[in-house]
Short mmCIF file of C-alpha atoms in Angstrom, two decimals:
data_model
loop_
_atom_site.label_atom_id
_atom_site.label_comp_id
_atom_site.label_asym_id
_atom_site.label_seq_id
_atom_site.Cartn_x
_atom_site.Cartn_y
_atom_site.Cartn_z
CA UNK A 1 94.20 128.63 95.09
CA UNK A 2 95.69 126.10 92.71
CA UNK A 3 94.10 125.58 89.28
CA UNK A 4 91.29 123.48 88.47
CA UNK A 5 93.89 121.04 86.69
CA UNK A 6 96.26 121.13 89.23
CA UNK A 7 93.28 120.13 91.80
CA UNK A 8 92.54 117.34 89.31
CA UNK A 9 96.15 115.99 89.64
CA UNK A 10 95.67 115.35 93.19
CA UNK A 11 93.84 111.90 92.60
CA UNK A 12 97.10 110.78 90.77
CA UNK A 13 98.51 107.24 92.09
CA UNK A 14 101.00 109.17 94.38
CA UNK A 15 98.06 111.40 95.98
CA UNK A 16 95.65 108.42 96.18
CA UNK A 17 98.11 106.40 98.20
CA UNK A 18 98.28 108.79 101.10
CA UNK A 19 95.03 111.00 100.59
CA UNK A 20 96.95 113.73 102.65
CA UNK A 21 98.40 115.44 99.47
CA UNK A 22 94.56 115.38 98.24
CA UNK A 23 94.02 118.31 100.56
CA UNK A 24 97.31 119.89 100.55
CA UNK A 25 96.81 120.15 96.98
CA UNK A 26 93.64 121.76 97.10
CA UNK A 27 94.36 123.89 100.14
CA UNK A 28 97.80 125.23 99.85
CA UNK A 29 99.15 128.25 97.66
CA UNK A 30 101.32 128.05 94.60
CA UNK A 31 104.90 126.80 95.14
CA UNK A 32 107.20 129.71 96.18
CA UNK A 33 109.34 130.59 93.20
CA UNK A 34 112.61 129.23 93.48
CA UNK A 35 115.54 131.71 92.87
CA UNK A 36 117.82 130.69 89.99
CA UNK A 37 121.15 132.22 88.78
CA UNK A 38 120.02 133.37 85.30
CA UNK A 39 123.70 133.77 84.17
CA UNK A 40 124.27 129.99 84.41
CA UNK A 41 120.77 128.67 83.84
CA UNK A 42 118.28 129.69 81.23
CA UNK A 43 114.99 130.21 82.39
CA UNK A 44 112.54 128.04 80.52
CA UNK A 45 109.88 129.69 78.32
CA UNK A 46 106.50 130.21 79.71
CA UNK A 47 103.98 127.81 77.84
CA UNK A 48 100.40 127.40 77.86
CA UNK A 49 99.00 125.47 80.79
CA UNK A 50 97.74 122.09 79.47
CA UNK A 51 95.92 119.32 81.42
CA UNK A 52 98.29 116.84 82.56
CA UNK A 53 98.45 113.29 81.09
CA UNK A 54 96.45 110.84 83.13
CA UNK A 55 98.82 108.67 85.68
CA UNK A 56 98.03 105.03 85.54
CA UNK A 57 98.05 104.04 89.25
CA UNK A 58 98.68 100.23 88.43
CA UNK A 59 95.43 99.03 89.65
CA UNK A 60 93.26 96.59 87.79
CA UNK A 61 90.44 98.93 88.08
CA UNK A 62 92.47 102.02 87.18
CA UNK A 63 90.12 103.28 84.39
CA UNK A 64 86.98 102.92 86.43
CA UNK A 65 88.96 104.80 89.30
CA UNK A 66 89.98 107.50 86.93
CA UNK A 67 86.82 107.93 85.13
CA UNK A 68 84.91 108.42 88.38
CA UNK A 69 87.20 111.06 89.67
CA UNK A 70 86.91 112.76 86.42
CA UNK A 71 83.41 113.19 86.73
CA UNK A 72 83.08 114.00 90.51
CA UNK A 73 85.44 116.88 89.59
CA UNK A 74 82.96 118.43 87.08
CA UNK A 75 80.42 118.77 90.22
CA UNK A 76 80.88 122.29 92.08
CA UNK A 77 79.29 121.19 95.22
CA UNK A 78 81.52 118.15 95.54
CA UNK A 79 84.61 120.29 94.73
CA UNK A 80 83.40 122.59 97.44
CA UNK A 81 83.16 119.93 99.92
CA UNK A 82 86.36 118.87 99.25
CA UNK A 83 87.95 121.79 100.04
CA UNK A 84 86.68 121.69 103.65
CA UNK A 85 87.41 117.97 104.00
CA UNK A 86 90.26 116.80 106.24
CA UNK A 87 92.06 113.29 105.85
CA UNK A 88 90.41 111.56 108.58
CA UNK A 89 87.01 112.28 107.33
CA UNK A 90 87.74 111.26 103.96
CA UNK A 91 88.78 107.85 105.38
CA UNK A 92 85.88 107.64 107.58
CA UNK A 93 83.53 107.95 104.44
CA UNK A 94 82.37 111.53 105.33
CA UNK A 95 83.31 113.08 101.86
CA UNK A 96 81.36 109.98 100.25
CA UNK A 97 78.41 111.06 101.57
CA UNK A 98 78.44 114.26 99.72
CA UNK A 99 77.50 112.23 96.57
CA UNK A 100 73.97 112.66 97.54
CA UNK A 101 74.04 116.12 96.58
CA UNK A 102 75.87 115.87 93.41
CA UNK A 103 74.19 117.21 90.10
CA UNK A 104 71.62 114.47 88.07
CA UNK A 105 73.87 114.48 85.08
CA UNK A 106 76.93 113.21 87.14
CA UNK A 107 75.01 110.83 89.06
CA UNK A 108 73.71 109.23 85.74
CA UNK A 109 77.07 109.30 84.39
CA UNK A 110 78.28 107.38 87.68
CA UNK A 111 75.68 104.99 87.28
CA UNK A 112 76.45 104.20 83.67
CA UNK A 113 80.44 103.73 84.39
CA UNK A 114 79.47 101.29 87.23
CA UNK A 115 77.45 99.32 84.84
CA UNK A 116 80.27 99.14 82.36
CA UNK A 117 82.70 97.96 85.07
CA UNK A 118 80.19 95.35 86.49
CA UNK A 119 80.07 94.00 82.81
CA UNK A 120 83.91 94.12 82.54
CA UNK A 121 84.35 92.25 85.56
CA UNK A 122 81.55 89.69 84.28
CA UNK A 123 83.32 89.20 81.00
CA UNK A 124 86.78 88.51 82.50
CA UNK A 125 85.35 85.79 84.95
CA UNK A 126 83.79 84.26 82.05
CA UNK A 127 86.89 84.28 79.94
CA UNK A 128 88.90 82.94 82.94
CA UNK A 129 86.67 80.33 83.33
CA UNK A 130 86.67 79.46 79.50
CA UNK A 131 90.51 79.23 79.91
CA UNK A 132 90.24 76.84 82.66
CA UNK A 133 87.84 74.53 80.42
CA UNK A 134 84.59 75.05 82.54
CA UNK A 135 82.11 75.73 79.47
CA UNK A 136 79.56 73.61 80.56
CA UNK A 137 79.52 75.16 84.35
CA UNK A 138 77.31 78.29 84.72
CA UNK A 139 78.93 81.10 86.74
CA UNK A 140 77.59 82.50 89.83
CA UNK A 141 78.89 86.05 89.18
CA UNK A 142 77.17 87.35 92.39
CA UNK A 143 79.75 85.18 94.35
CA UNK A 144 82.72 85.72 92.26
CA UNK A 145 82.05 89.52 92.30
CA UNK A 146 82.43 89.68 96.19
CA UNK A 147 86.12 89.42 95.61
CA UNK A 148 86.33 92.90 93.99
CA UNK A 149 85.78 94.89 97.09
CA UNK A 150 86.02 98.49 95.33
CA UNK A 151 82.21 98.33 94.41
CA UNK A 152 79.14 97.20 95.74
CA UNK A 153 78.35 93.96 93.56
CA UNK A 154 75.01 93.60 95.03
CA UNK A 155 73.59 96.77 93.23
CA UNK A 156 75.17 96.55 89.68
CA UNK A 157 72.80 99.34 88.37
CA UNK A 158 73.67 102.36 90.27
CA UNK A 159 76.44 104.22 91.61
CA UNK A 160 75.86 104.99 95.39
CA UNK A 161 77.54 106.57 98.59
CA UNK A 162 78.87 103.06 99.40
CA UNK A 163 80.26 102.59 95.99
CA UNK A 164 82.32 105.77 96.45
CA UNK A 165 83.13 104.83 99.91
CA UNK A 166 84.41 101.55 98.64
CA UNK A 167 86.47 103.04 95.82
CA UNK A 168 88.48 105.42 98.27
CA UNK A 169 89.16 102.70 100.49
CA UNK A 170 90.07 100.22 98.35
CA UNK A 171 92.43 102.43 96.24
CA UNK A 172 94.08 103.77 99.09
CA UNK A 173 94.98 100.04 100.75
CA UNK A 174 95.65 98.67 97.23
CA UNK A 175 97.99 101.44 96.31
CA UNK A 176 99.65 101.14 99.93
CA UNK A 177 100.18 97.12 98.95
CA UNK A 178 101.26 97.75 95.31
CA UNK A 179 104.92 97.96 95.83
CA UNK A 180 104.90 95.03 98.30
CA UNK A 181 103.06 92.87 95.91
CA UNK A 182 105.67 94.14 92.96
CA UNK A 183 108.43 92.49 95.01
CA UNK A 184 106.44 89.25 95.51
CA UNK A 185 105.86 89.12 91.79
CA UNK A 186 109.73 90.04 91.20
CA UNK A 187 110.87 86.91 93.56
CA UNK A 188 108.83 84.49 92.04
CA UNK A 189 109.79 85.83 88.60
CA UNK A 190 113.59 85.15 89.94
CA UNK A 191 112.79 81.75 91.45
CA UNK A 192 111.15 80.59 88.29
CA UNK A 193 114.13 81.66 86.06
CA UNK A 194 116.53 79.67 88.22
CA UNK A 195 114.21 76.64 88.38
CA UNK A 196 114.12 76.69 84.28
CA UNK A 197 117.81 76.91 84.60
CA UNK A 198 118.21 73.94 86.72
CA UNK A 199 115.76 72.05 84.88
CA UNK A 200 117.91 72.57 81.72
CA UNK A 201 120.82 71.61 83.04
CA UNK A 202 119.39 68.26 84.03
CA UNK A 203 118.55 67.53 80.41
CA UNK A 204 122.10 67.86 79.11
CA UNK A 205 125.15 65.47 78.92
CA UNK A 206 127.94 66.15 81.16
CA UNK A 207 130.02 68.28 78.71
CA UNK A 208 127.13 70.43 77.54
CA UNK A 209 126.22 71.16 81.18
CA UNK A 210 129.67 72.27 81.93
CA UNK A 211 129.66 74.44 78.82
CA UNK A 212 125.98 75.76 80.08
CA UNK A 213 127.44 76.51 83.54
CA UNK A 214 130.65 78.29 82.32
CA UNK A 215 128.60 80.56 79.88
CA UNK A 216 126.19 81.21 83.08
CA UNK A 217 128.86 82.36 85.16
CA UNK A 218 130.72 84.47 82.50
CA UNK A 219 127.18 86.39 82.04
CA UNK A 220 127.11 86.86 85.74
CA UNK A 221 130.35 88.42 85.75
CA UNK A 222 129.93 90.40 82.80
CA UNK A 223 126.56 91.93 84.06
CA UNK A 224 128.37 92.77 87.26
CA UNK A 225 131.30 94.62 85.49
CA UNK A 226 129.89 97.93 85.42
CA UNK A 227 130.64 101.41 86.38
CA UNK A 228 130.19 102.47 89.97
CA UNK A 229 126.55 103.12 90.72
CA UNK A 230 125.99 106.44 93.11
CA UNK A 231 123.88 105.82 96.01
CA UNK A 232 120.27 106.99 95.12
CA UNK A 233 119.42 110.48 96.29
CA UNK A 234 122.95 111.32 97.43
CA UNK A 235 124.59 114.60 96.09
CA UNK A 236 126.85 112.60 93.79
CA UNK A 237 124.15 110.79 92.07
CA UNK A 238 122.05 114.34 91.78
CA UNK A 239 125.28 116.13 90.49
CA UNK A 240 125.62 113.23 87.70
CA UNK A 241 121.99 114.27 86.71
CA UNK A 242 122.63 117.78 86.72
CA UNK A 243 125.69 117.39 84.48
CA UNK A 244 124.92 114.77 82.13
CA UNK A 245 121.01 115.25 81.73
CA UNK A 246 120.69 119.00 82.41
CA UNK A 247 123.91 120.05 80.92
CA UNK A 248 124.99 122.20 83.65
CA UNK A 249 128.34 122.56 85.58
CA UNK A 250 128.48 120.08 88.57
CA UNK A 251 130.30 123.12 90.67
CA UNK A 252 127.11 125.25 90.09
CA UNK A 253 124.83 122.51 91.75
CA UNK A 254 122.03 124.27 93.44
CA UNK A 255 119.31 121.88 95.29
CA UNK A 256 116.57 124.50 94.75
CA UNK A 257 117.26 124.89 91.19
CA UNK A 258 117.70 121.18 90.58
CA UNK A 259 114.25 120.58 92.11
CA UNK A 260 112.78 123.36 89.91
CA UNK A 261 113.95 121.78 87.04
CA UNK A 262 112.90 118.05 87.93
CA UNK A 263 109.55 118.85 89.01
CA UNK A 264 108.38 118.12 85.66
CA UNK A 265 104.48 119.12 86.58
CA UNK A 266 105.28 122.05 88.71
CA UNK A 267 103.28 121.27 91.29
CA UNK A 268 105.72 121.54 94.27
CA UNK A 269 106.55 118.10 95.00
CA UNK A 270 108.64 115.12 93.61
CA UNK A 271 105.88 112.47 93.06
CA UNK A 272 107.05 108.64 92.21
CA UNK A 273 107.38 109.09 88.66
CA UNK A 274 109.44 111.91 89.02
CA UNK A 275 111.84 110.50 91.47
CA UNK A 276 112.26 107.42 89.40
CA UNK A 277 113.09 109.35 86.34
CA UNK A 278 115.96 110.75 88.29
CA UNK A 279 117.38 107.07 88.44
CA UNK A 280 117.73 106.56 84.80
CA UNK A 281 121.44 107.60 84.56
CA UNK A 282 122.22 105.18 87.34
CA UNK A 283 120.26 102.18 85.66
CA UNK A 284 121.80 102.70 82.35
CA UNK A 285 125.14 102.04 83.89
CA UNK A 286 123.89 98.39 85.03
CA UNK A 287 121.49 97.59 82.07
CA UNK A 288 121.66 97.52 78.48
CA UNK A 289 118.41 96.08 76.64
CA UNK A 290 120.73 94.90 73.67
CA UNK A 291 122.89 92.71 76.16
CA UNK A 292 122.23 88.95 76.75
CA UNK A 293 123.48 89.30 80.47
CA UNK A 294 121.00 92.24 81.58
CA UNK A 295 117.44 91.69 82.35
CA UNK A 296 115.14 94.28 81.93
CA UNK A 297 112.61 93.08 84.50
CA UNK A 298 115.65 93.22 87.13
CA UNK A 299 116.01 96.71 85.90
CA UNK A 300 112.50 97.87 86.85
CA UNK A 301 112.96 95.98 90.14
CA UNK A 302 116.20 97.98 90.86
CA UNK A 303 114.39 101.16 89.88
CA UNK A 304 111.67 100.33 92.40
CA UNK A 305 114.33 99.85 95.07
CA UNK A 306 116.12 103.12 94.53
CA UNK A 307 112.85 105.02 94.73
CA UNK A 308 111.63 103.57 98.00
CA UNK A 309 115.18 104.21 99.44
CA UNK A 310 114.70 107.72 98.69
CA UNK A 311 111.17 107.84 99.91
CA UNK A 312 112.23 106.26 103.02
CA UNK A 313 114.97 108.75 103.66
CA UNK A 314 113.49 111.98 102.64
CA UNK A 315 109.59 111.59 102.79
CA UNK A 316 109.48 112.50 106.33
CA UNK A 317 105.59 112.90 106.76
CA UNK A 318 105.05 109.47 104.59
CA UNK A 319 102.87 110.81 102.11
CA UNK A 320 104.67 109.36 99.27
CA UNK A 321 105.52 112.75 97.82
CA UNK A 322 108.62 114.71 98.28
CA UNK A 323 108.04 118.49 98.99
CA UNK A 324 110.82 121.40 98.56
CA UNK A 325 111.41 121.41 102.31
CA UNK A 326 111.66 118.00 102.65
CA UNK A 327 114.01 117.94 99.86
CA UNK A 328 116.11 120.79 101.14
CA UNK A 329 116.53 119.28 104.90
CA UNK A 330 117.83 116.19 103.12
CA UNK A 331 120.45 117.66 101.18
CA UNK A 332 121.88 119.14 104.46
CA UNK A 333 122.07 115.53 106.00
CA UNK A 334 125.64 113.50 106.40
CA UNK A 335 123.89 110.80 104.31
CA UNK A 336 123.58 113.09 101.44
CA UNK A 337 126.88 114.40 101.46
CA UNK A 338 128.81 111.26 102.43
CA UNK A 339 126.56 108.30 101.54
CA UNK A 340 127.33 104.51 101.82
CA UNK A 341 127.98 102.71 98.77
CA UNK A 342 124.66 101.32 96.81
CA UNK A 343 124.50 97.56 96.82
CA UNK A 344 122.93 96.64 93.73
CA UNK A 345 120.42 93.61 92.98
CA UNK A 346 123.18 91.20 92.10
CA UNK A 347 124.59 91.82 95.42
CA UNK A 348 121.38 91.02 97.02
CA UNK A 349 119.52 87.93 96.01
CA UNK A 350 115.68 88.02 95.77
CA UNK A 351 114.85 84.88 97.58
CA UNK A 352 116.40 82.75 100.20
CA UNK A 353 117.36 79.00 99.77
CA UNK A 354 114.52 77.89 101.95
CA UNK A 355 112.03 79.95 99.60
CA UNK A 356 113.75 78.49 96.61
CA UNK A 357 113.17 74.71 98.08
CA UNK A 358 109.40 75.62 98.92
CA UNK A 359 108.80 77.16 95.48
CA UNK A 360 110.12 74.07 93.81
CA UNK A 361 108.28 71.91 95.97
CA UNK A 362 104.87 73.87 95.08
CA UNK A 363 105.77 73.48 91.48
CA UNK A 364 106.10 69.83 91.83
CA UNK A 365 102.73 69.63 93.64
CA UNK A 366 101.09 71.71 90.69
CA UNK A 367 102.72 69.26 88.13
CA UNK A 368 101.59 66.16 89.85
CA UNK A 369 98.04 67.96 90.02
CA UNK A 370 98.20 68.77 86.37
CA UNK A 371 98.93 64.95 85.24
CA UNK A 372 95.98 63.90 87.38
CA UNK A 373 93.57 66.25 85.45
CA UNK A 374 95.18 65.22 82.23
CA UNK A 375 94.51 61.38 82.69
CA UNK A 376 92.13 59.81 80.64
CA UNK A 377 90.99 56.44 80.98
CA UNK A 378 91.09 53.96 78.04
CA UNK A 379 87.61 53.36 76.11
CA UNK A 380 86.02 50.04 76.96
CA UNK A 381 86.82 47.08 74.33
CA UNK A 382 84.37 47.39 71.22
CA UNK A 383 83.62 44.55 69.32
CA UNK A 384 83.41 45.38 65.87
CA UNK A 385 81.89 43.00 63.26
CA UNK A 386 82.70 43.20 59.59
CA UNK A 387 82.40 46.82 58.29
CA UNK A 388 80.82 48.57 61.05
CA UNK A 389 81.99 51.58 62.68
CA UNK A 390 83.19 51.67 66.21
CA UNK A 391 80.85 54.08 68.25
CA UNK A 392 82.91 57.03 69.12
CA UNK A 393 83.08 57.99 72.86
CA UNK A 394 82.64 61.67 74.20
CA UNK A 395 86.24 61.48 75.95
CA UNK A 396 87.71 61.00 72.07
CA UNK A 397 86.78 64.42 70.89
CA UNK A 398 87.02 66.54 74.19
CA UNK A 399 89.50 68.60 74.73
CA UNK A 400 91.30 69.00 78.24
CA UNK A 401 91.15 72.48 79.80
CA UNK A 402 94.75 73.09 78.90
CA UNK A 403 94.05 72.14 75.06
CA UNK A 404 91.09 74.40 75.13
CA UNK A 405 93.39 77.33 76.30
CA UNK A 406 95.45 76.68 73.27
CA UNK A 407 92.92 76.73 70.30
CA UNK A 408 95.70 78.50 68.00
CA UNK A 409 98.64 76.26 68.50
CA UNK A 410 100.57 75.03 71.36
CA UNK A 411 101.81 77.01 74.05
CA UNK A 412 104.52 75.70 76.12
CA UNK A 413 104.32 75.14 79.47
CA UNK A 414 106.81 76.13 82.12
CA UNK A 415 108.79 73.35 81.72
CA UNK A 416 109.36 73.54 77.81
CA UNK A 417 112.66 74.57 76.72
CA UNK A 418 111.53 77.52 74.66
CA UNK A 419 109.16 78.77 77.84
CA UNK A 420 111.17 81.83 79.15
CA UNK A 421 110.47 82.84 82.82
CA UNK A 422 109.76 86.46 81.50
CA UNK A 423 106.84 84.85 79.22
CA UNK A 424 105.70 83.29 82.62
CA UNK A 425 106.03 86.57 84.38
CA UNK A 426 104.18 88.42 81.68
CA UNK A 427 101.26 86.15 81.50
CA UNK A 428 100.92 86.28 85.58
CA UNK A 429 101.06 90.03 85.08
CA UNK A 430 98.37 90.07 82.54
CA UNK A 431 95.85 88.30 84.23
CA UNK A 432 96.60 90.18 87.70
CA UNK A 433 96.21 93.33 86.14
CA UNK A 434 92.79 92.50 85.00
CA UNK A 435 91.94 91.69 88.77
CA UNK A 436 91.30 87.90 88.28
CA UNK A 437 92.80 85.51 90.85
CA UNK A 438 94.96 83.09 89.46
CA UNK A 439 93.77 79.89 91.10
CA UNK A 440 90.71 79.33 93.48
CA UNK A 441 93.48 79.78 96.32
CA UNK A 442 94.26 83.36 95.35
CA UNK A 443 90.30 84.34 96.11
CA UNK A 444 89.85 85.84 99.33
CA UNK A 445 88.96 83.51 102.49
CA UNK A 446 85.35 82.43 102.01
CA UNK A 447 85.38 82.70 98.27
CA UNK A 448 87.02 79.53 97.24
CA UNK A 449 84.10 77.37 97.91
CA UNK A 450 82.06 79.67 96.02
CA UNK A 451 84.20 79.53 92.95
CA UNK A 452 84.48 75.55 93.10
CA UNK A 453 80.68 75.23 93.69
CA UNK A 454 79.49 77.40 90.64
CA UNK A 455 75.89 76.88 90.05
CA UNK A 456 73.06 78.49 87.79
CA UNK A 457 71.66 82.04 88.78
CA UNK A 458 68.11 81.94 89.64
#
């Protein structure tokens, strides 16, 4: 059987997405040794096995998820049950019921982890309210905690069977939607970048506008002028890695040896991170962080596109992992030997004209709403007699929500010239990674009213 360290790796981001490999990793034997031509490939030295680094799932509750997993792995009873539980039983919550039988020490630690997570969420909710200028409004934490479905908010003190069941189901669902959400965020980033460019052009005179448009076209052409990009996962692409990254003769390319060299954790599978590492050479052909014309946010989107394409082509059982057998089967296909050309991002605009139009209309509505909230009625006339000091009204010293969120100085709004689309994208990502909805409209159905009608807890 696999060692305890390899069992623990089953809970990484890739394994969580399908839960199938959770069992495969636990129940299968060690990967079959891969034959290598020792005259051409130097056998790596054997090293003492060390625990693999923690894999960030990308979920806003990643730390909580991994800490729960770490402690459950320490309970012998839970580990034994895991060996005998199939995928469907896990999805139906049967594994979660085994929580009743774990040791007192583990249950106590899980209780503590849950209390810490609830406190973290409450702190984030309060911080978001402060940024929005709601300092005088009490927060109904119970109502707002409902949006976080991965824990039972009605019992904030102890970790129960329902909490484990919710965590498993939420992680599975959220990770399956993770890439989709990344694509949507990237689309918004690209539209904001184009919107800001158009707004900037409007502020220029005819001569400056012409120069700016010429510069924009020059940058586009310069970015598109790069070496040919190999089709991800094709023989040509892998041979290039074999030659340039591995330092081996492309004439000696062997799929089994290649798989062994790049299965960095030695678990017999290519996970998403190991696959993405194979595309670094291709991405370096297109993107250079020192070049004005190259956008590193776009580079990560290209990396995601490449990985998704290979997974769709090679991952036959859709468990988000590529086994050795799946890899070898793929290397025998026509698509591997004679692939089509790969169309990069500059050949595939992230949004349609209709989506751009709707996006700008939405921004215009947001701007109007922002102006309405900033409007302040002038103070009533005050007749001052001789040296009397006129009365100060409350609104004279009150900051608006936008001002309260900027105590250390002005933070430019999306319309400001110095505000870049990447800064807007990163601010949005920071809040999203913390698990907080950006507006009341981002809350799940039924919670918008709760957020707007916050009241004192009894």
